[in-house]
XYZ file of C-alpha atoms in Angstrom:
164
model
C -0.473 -0.064 0.376
C 1.332 3.342 -0.390
C 1.883 3.671 3.392
C 4.837 0.887 3.916
C 6.947 0.267 0.836
C 8.957 -2.653 -0.239
C 12.553 -1.509 -0.004
C 13.925 -4.689 -1.229
C 17.689 -4.755 -1.893
C 17.864 -0.787 -0.719
C 16.871 -1.175 2.586
C 20.346 -1.622 3.504
C 20.618 1.949 2.131
C 18.319 4.077 3.892
C 19.276 6.269 6.763
C 17.958 4.954 10.004
C 16.657 7.706 12.363
C 19.874 8.947 14.391
C 22.003 9.375 10.728
C 19.276 11.391 10.088
C 18.921 13.264 12.625
C 22.816 14.321 12.490
C 22.376 15.546 8.920
C 19.707 17.401 9.701
C 21.903 18.902 12.385
C 24.603 20.043 10.578
C 23.030 21.599 7.219
C 22.737 24.714 6.857
C 19.061 24.024 4.519
C 16.764 21.004 4.327
C 14.926 20.920 1.009
C 11.217 19.981 1.682
C 9.239 18.912 -1.436
C 5.361 18.167 -1.360
C 5.106 15.179 -0.056
C 1.572 13.249 0.960
C 0.578 16.759 1.816
C 2.856 20.109 0.535
C 3.007 21.028 5.312
C 5.145 17.887 6.455
C 6.632 17.307 9.532
C 10.149 17.673 7.046
C 9.702 21.267 8.381
C 9.300 21.699 11.289
C 12.327 18.965 11.306
C 14.585 21.225 10.370
C 13.706 23.981 12.150
C 14.313 22.148 15.252
C 17.426 21.241 14.060
C 18.168 24.671 12.915
C 18.368 24.065 9.928
C 16.578 26.483 7.170
C 13.326 25.140 5.159
C 13.836 25.618 1.598
C 9.710 25.002 -0.030
C 8.192 25.205 -2.989
C 5.675 26.443 -4.374
C 5.434 25.373 -8.111
C 2.959 23.590 -9.793
C 2.745 19.932 -8.006
C 2.100 22.601 -5.102
C -0.408 24.525 -6.415
C -2.236 21.736 -7.971
C -2.137 20.001 -4.425
C -5.509 20.098 -2.507
C -3.979 21.453 0.194
C -2.160 24.338 -1.822
C -2.422 26.925 0.535
C -0.396 25.026 2.725
C 2.495 27.592 2.797
C 0.982 30.766 3.604
C 1.221 31.399 6.952
C 4.917 30.694 6.528
C 4.490 33.938 3.775
C 2.353 36.187 6.532
C 4.303 34.997 9.363
C 7.546 35.950 7.689
C 9.032 32.448 8.195
C 13.111 32.817 7.871
C 12.863 30.317 4.787
C 14.061 30.090 1.161
C 10.968 30.215 -1.256
C 11.276 28.806 -4.906
C 9.361 29.123 -7.452
C 10.172 26.368 -9.084
C 12.986 23.183 -7.962
C 15.610 24.361 -10.590
C 15.723 28.026 -8.892
C 17.971 26.216 -6.027
C 21.458 26.595 -6.983
C 20.915 30.002 -7.891
C 19.480 30.793 -5.087
C 21.665 28.881 -2.891
C 24.838 29.961 -4.904
C 23.219 33.787 -4.057
C 23.486 32.602 -0.363
C 26.212 30.983 0.137
C 28.371 34.047 -0.734
C 26.048 36.328 1.524
C 26.774 33.769 5.100
C 25.888 36.611 7.246
C 22.259 36.638 5.855
C 22.485 32.232 6.251
C 23.280 33.313 10.052
C 20.945 35.914 10.469
C 18.196 33.260 8.804
C 19.153 30.641 11.080
C 19.516 32.383 14.165
C 15.914 33.757 13.493
C 14.534 30.456 13.099
C 13.684 29.434 16.585
C 12.144 32.273 18.005
C 10.247 32.698 14.833
C 8.812 28.784 15.488
C 8.410 29.744 18.756
C 6.242 32.453 18.544
C 4.420 31.219 15.018
C 3.203 28.097 17.185
C 2.246 30.012 20.240
C 0.411 32.252 18.075
C -1.486 29.362 15.868
C -2.132 27.749 19.997
C -3.426 31.536 21.365
C -5.781 31.351 18.152
C -6.874 27.486 18.472
C -7.806 27.862 22.193
C -9.451 31.281 21.440
C -11.923 29.377 18.684
C -12.778 26.761 20.594
C -13.667 28.703 23.299
C -15.695 30.854 21.451
C -17.325 27.464 20.531
C -17.775 25.959 24.432
C -19.228 29.336 24.829
C -21.763 29.096 22.147
C -22.800 25.718 22.965
C -23.524 27.452 26.361
C -25.701 29.733 25.195
C -27.909 27.429 22.090
C -28.626 23.613 22.067
C -27.074 22.271 19.269
C -29.661 22.067 16.256
C -30.997 18.952 15.315
C -31.636 17.596 11.886
C -35.083 16.310 10.594
C -34.043 13.014 11.283
C -32.859 13.826 14.677
C -29.155 13.663 14.126
C -27.034 16.779 14.860
C -26.415 19.186 12.433
C -22.864 19.876 12.243
C -21.282 23.433 13.721
C -19.459 25.566 12.667
C -16.097 23.566 14.940
C -14.630 22.160 12.169
C -14.478 24.680 10.020
C -13.061 26.977 12.644
C -10.320 24.673 13.702
C -9.624 24.344 9.474
C -9.034 27.960 9.587
C -6.774 27.812 12.164
C -5.242 25.253 10.853
C -4.730 26.594 7.700
C -2.761 30.206 9.807
């Protein structure tokens, strides 16, 4: 199935988690291509390791159902590298390599940015949840003609907050 690959003879060449962590810790940049979803754990692992995520907003990104997943990073000025096409990568990294102070500034900004970003997302989620709790205290849930509960706005609100 799509979640479990059969690596066969290549299994011996896979990187174990300790080696992967060490590579991230030594990396200045981490490529974060679209996978099952554009926003993946790879982005957050890179941040936690102090490696600058490199995201590409190419046709694969824009054609994905979650095509707005990077917008919160853009909106909150994430210290990431954003590309329009992967073919821009060599030139972009070359430009950054010639400006080591900019790269150092981006790396220093990663952890503080991440802490602010996650605190903001948490506050917005808690606020939305609290609003829903307060609303449910005021008015009971409505039921459909078949007696089933009508869907609330909570799922939509949580999705909106999650997309921040």
